[in-house]
CSV table of C-alpha atoms in Angstrom, one decimal:
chain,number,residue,atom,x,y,z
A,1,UNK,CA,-15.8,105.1,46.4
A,2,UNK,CA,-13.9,102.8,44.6
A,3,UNK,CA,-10.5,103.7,43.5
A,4,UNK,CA,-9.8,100.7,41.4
A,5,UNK,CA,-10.8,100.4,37.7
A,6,UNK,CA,-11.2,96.5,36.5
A,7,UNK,CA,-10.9,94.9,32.6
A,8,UNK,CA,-10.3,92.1,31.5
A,9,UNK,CA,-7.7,91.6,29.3
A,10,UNK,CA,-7.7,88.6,26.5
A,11,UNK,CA,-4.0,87.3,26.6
A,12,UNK,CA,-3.2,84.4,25.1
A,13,UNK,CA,-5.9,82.8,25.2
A,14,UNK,CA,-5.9,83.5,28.6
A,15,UNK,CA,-8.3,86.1,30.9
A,16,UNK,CA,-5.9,88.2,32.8
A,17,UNK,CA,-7.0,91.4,35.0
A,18,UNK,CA,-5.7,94.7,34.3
A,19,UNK,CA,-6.5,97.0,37.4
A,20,UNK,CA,-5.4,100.1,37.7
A,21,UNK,CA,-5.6,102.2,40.9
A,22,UNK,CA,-7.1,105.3,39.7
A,23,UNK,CA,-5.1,107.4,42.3
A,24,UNK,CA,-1.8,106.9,40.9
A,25,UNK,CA,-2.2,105.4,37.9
A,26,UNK,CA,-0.4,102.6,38.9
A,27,UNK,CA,-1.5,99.4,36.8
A,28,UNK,CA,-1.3,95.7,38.7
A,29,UNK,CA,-2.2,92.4,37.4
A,30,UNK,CA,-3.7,89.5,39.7
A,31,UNK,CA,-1.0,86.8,39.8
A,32,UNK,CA,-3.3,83.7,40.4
A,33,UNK,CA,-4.5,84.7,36.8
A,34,UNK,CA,-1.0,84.9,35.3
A,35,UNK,CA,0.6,82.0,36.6
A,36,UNK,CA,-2.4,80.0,35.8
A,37,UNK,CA,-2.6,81.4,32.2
A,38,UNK,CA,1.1,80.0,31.7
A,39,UNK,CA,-0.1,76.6,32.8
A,40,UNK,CA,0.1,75.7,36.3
A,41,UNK,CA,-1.7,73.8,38.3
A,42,UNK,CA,-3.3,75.2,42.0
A,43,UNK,CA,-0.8,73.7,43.7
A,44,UNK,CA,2.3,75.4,41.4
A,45,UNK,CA,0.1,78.5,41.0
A,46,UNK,CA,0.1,78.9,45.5
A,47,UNK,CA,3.8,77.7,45.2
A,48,UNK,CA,5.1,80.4,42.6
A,49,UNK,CA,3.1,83.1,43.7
A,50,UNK,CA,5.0,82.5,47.9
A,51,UNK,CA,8.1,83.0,46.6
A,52,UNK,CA,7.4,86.3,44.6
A,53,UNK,CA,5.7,87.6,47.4
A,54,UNK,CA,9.3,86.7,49.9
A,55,UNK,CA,11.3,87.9,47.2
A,56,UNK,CA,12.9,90.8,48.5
A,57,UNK,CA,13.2,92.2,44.5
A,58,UNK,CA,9.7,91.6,43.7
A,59,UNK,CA,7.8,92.2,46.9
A,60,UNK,CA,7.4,95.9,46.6
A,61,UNK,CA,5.2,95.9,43.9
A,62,UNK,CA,2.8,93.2,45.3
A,63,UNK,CA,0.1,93.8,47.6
A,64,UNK,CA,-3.7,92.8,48.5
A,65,UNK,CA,-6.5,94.1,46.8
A,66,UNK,CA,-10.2,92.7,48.4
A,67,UNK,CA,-11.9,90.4,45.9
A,68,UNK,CA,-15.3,92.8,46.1
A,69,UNK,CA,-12.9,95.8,44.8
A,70,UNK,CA,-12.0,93.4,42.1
A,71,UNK,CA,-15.6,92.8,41.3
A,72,UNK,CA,-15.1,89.1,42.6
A,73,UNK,CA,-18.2,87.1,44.1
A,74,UNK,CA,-16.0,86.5,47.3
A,75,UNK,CA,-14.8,88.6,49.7
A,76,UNK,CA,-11.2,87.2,49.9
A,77,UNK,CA,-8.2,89.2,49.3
A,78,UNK,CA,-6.2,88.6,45.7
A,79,UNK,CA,-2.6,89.2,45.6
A,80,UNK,CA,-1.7,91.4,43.0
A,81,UNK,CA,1.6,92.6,40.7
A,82,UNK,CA,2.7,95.9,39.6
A,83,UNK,CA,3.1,95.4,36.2
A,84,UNK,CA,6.8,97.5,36.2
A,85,UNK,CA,7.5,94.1,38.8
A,86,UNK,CA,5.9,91.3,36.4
A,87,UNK,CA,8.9,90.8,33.8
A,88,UNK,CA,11.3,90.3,36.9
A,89,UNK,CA,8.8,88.5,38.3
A,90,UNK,CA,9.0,86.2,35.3
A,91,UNK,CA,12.0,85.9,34.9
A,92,UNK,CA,12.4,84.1,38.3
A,93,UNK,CA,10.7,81.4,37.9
A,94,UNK,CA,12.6,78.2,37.5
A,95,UNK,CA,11.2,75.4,34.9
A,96,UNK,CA,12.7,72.2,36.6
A,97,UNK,CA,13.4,69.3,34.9
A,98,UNK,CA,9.8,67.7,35.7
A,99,UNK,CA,8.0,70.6,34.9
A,100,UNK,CA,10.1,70.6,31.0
A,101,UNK,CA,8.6,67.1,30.9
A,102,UNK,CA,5.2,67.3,32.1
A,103,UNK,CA,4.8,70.7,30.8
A,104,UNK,CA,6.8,71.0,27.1
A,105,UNK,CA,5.3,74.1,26.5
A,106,UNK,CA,5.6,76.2,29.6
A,107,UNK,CA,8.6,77.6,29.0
A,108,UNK,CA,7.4,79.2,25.6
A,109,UNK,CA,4.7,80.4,27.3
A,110,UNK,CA,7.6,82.1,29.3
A,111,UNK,CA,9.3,83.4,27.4
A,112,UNK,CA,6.1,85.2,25.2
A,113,UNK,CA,4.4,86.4,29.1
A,114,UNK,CA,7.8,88.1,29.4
A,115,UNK,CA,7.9,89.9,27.0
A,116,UNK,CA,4.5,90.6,26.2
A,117,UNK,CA,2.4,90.6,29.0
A,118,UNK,CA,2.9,93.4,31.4
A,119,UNK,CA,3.1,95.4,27.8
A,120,UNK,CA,-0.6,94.3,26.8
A,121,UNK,CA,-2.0,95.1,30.5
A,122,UNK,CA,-0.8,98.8,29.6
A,123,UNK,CA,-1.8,99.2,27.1
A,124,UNK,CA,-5.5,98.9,28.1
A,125,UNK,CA,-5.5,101.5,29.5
A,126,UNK,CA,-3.4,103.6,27.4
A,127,UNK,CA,-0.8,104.9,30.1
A,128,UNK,CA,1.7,105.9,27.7
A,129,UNK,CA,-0.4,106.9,25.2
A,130,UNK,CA,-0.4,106.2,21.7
A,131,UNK,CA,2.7,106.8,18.2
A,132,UNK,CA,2.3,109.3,16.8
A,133,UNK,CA,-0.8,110.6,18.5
A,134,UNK,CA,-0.3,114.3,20.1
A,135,UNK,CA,-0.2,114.7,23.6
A,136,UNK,CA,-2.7,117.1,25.2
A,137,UNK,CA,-2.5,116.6,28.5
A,138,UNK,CA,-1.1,114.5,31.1
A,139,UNK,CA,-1.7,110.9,31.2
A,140,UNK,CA,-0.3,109.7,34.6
A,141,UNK,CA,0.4,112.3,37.6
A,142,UNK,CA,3.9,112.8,37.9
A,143,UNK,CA,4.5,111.3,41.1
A,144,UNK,CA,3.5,108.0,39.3
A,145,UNK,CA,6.1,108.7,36.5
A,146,UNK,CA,8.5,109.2,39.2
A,147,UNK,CA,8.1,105.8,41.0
A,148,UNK,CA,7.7,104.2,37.3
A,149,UNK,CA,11.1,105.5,36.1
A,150,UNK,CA,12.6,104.8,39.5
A,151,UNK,CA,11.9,100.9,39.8
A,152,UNK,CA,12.2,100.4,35.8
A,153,UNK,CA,15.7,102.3,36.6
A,154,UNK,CA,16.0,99.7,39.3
A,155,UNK,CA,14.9,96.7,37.4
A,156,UNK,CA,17.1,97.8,33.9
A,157,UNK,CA,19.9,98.2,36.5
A,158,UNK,CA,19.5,94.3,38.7
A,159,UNK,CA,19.4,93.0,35.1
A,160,UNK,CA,22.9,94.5,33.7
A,161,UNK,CA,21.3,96.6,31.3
A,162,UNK,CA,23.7,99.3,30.0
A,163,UNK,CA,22.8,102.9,31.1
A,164,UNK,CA,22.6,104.1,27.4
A,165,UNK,CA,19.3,102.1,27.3
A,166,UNK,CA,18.0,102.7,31.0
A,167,UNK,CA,18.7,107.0,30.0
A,168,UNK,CA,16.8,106.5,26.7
A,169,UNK,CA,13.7,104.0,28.5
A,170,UNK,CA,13.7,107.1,31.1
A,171,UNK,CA,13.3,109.5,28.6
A,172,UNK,CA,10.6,107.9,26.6
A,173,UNK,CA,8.3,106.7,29.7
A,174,UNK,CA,8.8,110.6,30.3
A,175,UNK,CA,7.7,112.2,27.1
A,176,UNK,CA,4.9,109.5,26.4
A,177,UNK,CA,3.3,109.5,29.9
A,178,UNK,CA,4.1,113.0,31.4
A,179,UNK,CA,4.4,114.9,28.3
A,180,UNK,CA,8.0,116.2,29.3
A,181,UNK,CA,11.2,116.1,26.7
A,182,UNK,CA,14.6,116.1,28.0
A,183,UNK,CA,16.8,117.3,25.9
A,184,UNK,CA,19.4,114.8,26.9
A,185,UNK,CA,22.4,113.7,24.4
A,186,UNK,CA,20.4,110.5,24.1
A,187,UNK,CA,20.3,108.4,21.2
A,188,UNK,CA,18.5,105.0,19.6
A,189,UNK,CA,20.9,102.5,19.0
A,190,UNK,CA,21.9,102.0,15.2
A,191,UNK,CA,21.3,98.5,14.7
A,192,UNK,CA,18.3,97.0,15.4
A,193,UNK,CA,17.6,94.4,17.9
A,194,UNK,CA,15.6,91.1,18.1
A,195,UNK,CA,14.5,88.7,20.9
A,196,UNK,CA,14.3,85.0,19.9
A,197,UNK,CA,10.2,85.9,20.0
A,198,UNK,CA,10.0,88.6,17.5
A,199,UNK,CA,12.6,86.6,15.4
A,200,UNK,CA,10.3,83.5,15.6
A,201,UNK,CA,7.3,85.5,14.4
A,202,UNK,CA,9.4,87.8,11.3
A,203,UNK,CA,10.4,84.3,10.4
A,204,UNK,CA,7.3,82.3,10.7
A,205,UNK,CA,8.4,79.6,13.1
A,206,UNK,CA,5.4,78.7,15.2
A,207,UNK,CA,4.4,76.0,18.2
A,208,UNK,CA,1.7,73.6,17.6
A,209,UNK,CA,-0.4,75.5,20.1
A,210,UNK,CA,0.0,78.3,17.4
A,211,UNK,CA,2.3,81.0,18.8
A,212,UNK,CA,5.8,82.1,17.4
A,213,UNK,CA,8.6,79.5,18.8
A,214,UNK,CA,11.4,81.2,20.4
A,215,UNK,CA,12.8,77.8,21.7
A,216,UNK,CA,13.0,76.6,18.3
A,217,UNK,CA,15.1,79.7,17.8
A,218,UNK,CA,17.2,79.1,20.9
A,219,UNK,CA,17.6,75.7,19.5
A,220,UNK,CA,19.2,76.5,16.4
A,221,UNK,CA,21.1,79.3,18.0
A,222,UNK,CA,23.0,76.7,19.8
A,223,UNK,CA,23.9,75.3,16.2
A,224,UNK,CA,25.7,78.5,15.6
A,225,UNK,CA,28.9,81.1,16.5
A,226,UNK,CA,27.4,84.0,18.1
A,227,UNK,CA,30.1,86.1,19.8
A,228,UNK,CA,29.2,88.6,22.9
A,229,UNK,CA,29.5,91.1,21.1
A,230,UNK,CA,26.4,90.2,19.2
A,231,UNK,CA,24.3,89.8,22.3
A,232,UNK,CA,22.1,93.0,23.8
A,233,UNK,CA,21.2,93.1,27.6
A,234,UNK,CA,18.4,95.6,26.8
A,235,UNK,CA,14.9,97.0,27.5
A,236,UNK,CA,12.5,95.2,25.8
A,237,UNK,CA,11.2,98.8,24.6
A,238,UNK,CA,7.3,99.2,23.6
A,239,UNK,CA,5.5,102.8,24.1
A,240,UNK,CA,7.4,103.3,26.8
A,241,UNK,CA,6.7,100.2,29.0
A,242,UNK,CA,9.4,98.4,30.8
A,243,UNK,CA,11.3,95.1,30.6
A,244,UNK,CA,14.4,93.7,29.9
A,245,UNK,CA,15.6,90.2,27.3
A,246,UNK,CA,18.8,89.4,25.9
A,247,UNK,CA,18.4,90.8,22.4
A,248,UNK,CA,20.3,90.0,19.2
A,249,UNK,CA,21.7,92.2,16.7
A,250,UNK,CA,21.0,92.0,13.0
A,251,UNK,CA,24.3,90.0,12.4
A,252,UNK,CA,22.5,86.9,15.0
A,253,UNK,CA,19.0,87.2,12.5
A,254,UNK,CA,20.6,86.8,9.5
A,255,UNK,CA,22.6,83.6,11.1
A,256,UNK,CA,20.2,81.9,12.1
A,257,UNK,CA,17.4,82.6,9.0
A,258,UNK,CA,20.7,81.1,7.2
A,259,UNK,CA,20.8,78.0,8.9
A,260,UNK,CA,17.3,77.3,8.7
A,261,UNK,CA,17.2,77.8,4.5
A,262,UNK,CA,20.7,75.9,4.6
A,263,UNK,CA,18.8,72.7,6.5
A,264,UNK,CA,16.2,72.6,4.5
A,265,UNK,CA,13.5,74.5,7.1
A,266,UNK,CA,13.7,71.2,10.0
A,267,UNK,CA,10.9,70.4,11.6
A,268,UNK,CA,12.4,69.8,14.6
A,269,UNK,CA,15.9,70.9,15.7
A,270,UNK,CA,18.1,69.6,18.7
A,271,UNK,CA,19.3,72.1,21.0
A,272,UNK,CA,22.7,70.8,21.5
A,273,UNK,CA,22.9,73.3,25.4
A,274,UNK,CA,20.4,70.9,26.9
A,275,UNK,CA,19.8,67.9,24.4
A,276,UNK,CA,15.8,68.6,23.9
A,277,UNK,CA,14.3,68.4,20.7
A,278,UNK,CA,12.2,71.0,19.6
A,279,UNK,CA,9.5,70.9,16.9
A,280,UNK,CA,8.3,73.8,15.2
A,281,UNK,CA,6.1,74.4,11.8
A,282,UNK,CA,7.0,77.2,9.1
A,283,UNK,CA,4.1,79.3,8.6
A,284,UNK,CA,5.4,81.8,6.3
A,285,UNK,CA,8.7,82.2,4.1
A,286,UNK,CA,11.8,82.2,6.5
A,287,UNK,CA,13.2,84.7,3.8
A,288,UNK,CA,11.9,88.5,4.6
């Protein structure tokens, strides 16, 4: 009997497969799908997906699943991703000079696959349920929530991410996927927090290709006096799922939505860290 349940998952524009192994409710993605969905060729997609499968960080949350098992024509094997894995997984990839020629738009691609796609995957299948909606039973056995908590621990932890946010991402995966509340002296931070995505999109600063620009953010960031103090190592927090960004506090936002109305809403902004010239279009009001 087959222990694996197969969907695909519109992403992007992209078809990626979720696949969750019904045993321990575990959720993996095949990678061939991913890294072709951000752009690259066969060749790039066999070359990225060797050195997560070496790499020591990500390789314990890739294995084999047979292609039949996958509902695939062929019997080969696919190597798959734990979802928990995928943003660090991400993350890791380097965008060489070449590729930021030949490819322009990979790298905001990137950025939205890291912190969007191993989110969407779960989502499918509704792991950590739903806001707002009550809880009646389980959703994932507790030996699942266990390992979840454990690498997200891990991966919140090889990231710098201060234990205030890994204790509250804990606690939430907990409530929303086992149904258990801790009645820890945990709190949400005050001030809210943005990644150059979600700024991009509140602001209406899209790519040609029609997605929110986050380089174009970046870009004008480097225009700017941001102090450390400003910048979040965090979870990149959504029903529960895991994943970490630099995130920017309200004080960053209202910085850069100044600079944009101050310069007249550019079309294209140089970003003055590593001289390449970003275009964006305005979509929608930069003032919200």
């Amino acid at each position: 009997m087959n222990q694996l349940e197969v969907r695909n998952v519109n992403f992007q524009g992209n078809s990626l497969l979720a696949i969750q192994d019904k045993k321990t409710g575990k959720v993996f993605t095949a990678i061939n799908n991913v890294l072709r969905g951000l752009g690259f060729d066969e060749k790039q997609v066999e070359y990225q997906r060797s050195k997560w499968v070496e790499d020591k960080s990500i390789l314990k949350g890739t294995l084999k699943f047979s292609g039949t098992s996958l509902g695939m024509k062929t019997g080969k094997e696919a190597w798959c991703i734990d979802i928990m894995k995928l943003p660090l997984a991400l993350a890791k990839i380097n965008i060489t000079p070449k590729i930021q020629s030949e490819m322009p738009e990979l790298a905001e691609r990137l950025e939205i696959y890291q912190d969007r796609c191993a989110d969407a995957l779960a989502k499918e299948f509704n792991i950590y349920g739903s806001a707002g909606t009550e809880q009646k039973s389980r959703k994932v056995p507790l030996s699942s929530v266990n390992n979840s908590v454990k690498f997200m621990a891990k991966l919140y932890q090889d990231a710098g991410v201060e234990p205030s946010f890994i204790a509250l991402a804990a606690s939430k995966v907990y409530k929303e996927a086992a149904g258990i509340n801790f009645d820890a002296p945990i709190t949400t931070p005050e001030e809210h927090l943005y990644d150059k995505t979600t700024m991009a999109e509140m602001m209406g600063v899209y790519s040609n290709s029609g997605n929110p620009h986050p380089l174009y953010i970046g870009a004008v960031m480097s225009h700017l006096s941001i102090t450390p103090d400003e910048i979040v190592n965090a979870p990149y927090n959504n029903h529960g799922h895991s994943g970490v960004a630099e995130q920017y506090k309200q004080s960053v936002y209202d910085k850069v939505q100044a600079w944009i109305i101050e310069n007249d809403y550019p079309g294209a902004v140089r970003n003055n860290e590593n001289g390449n010239n970003i275009k964006a279009k305005f979509t929608l009001p930069v003032i919200n």
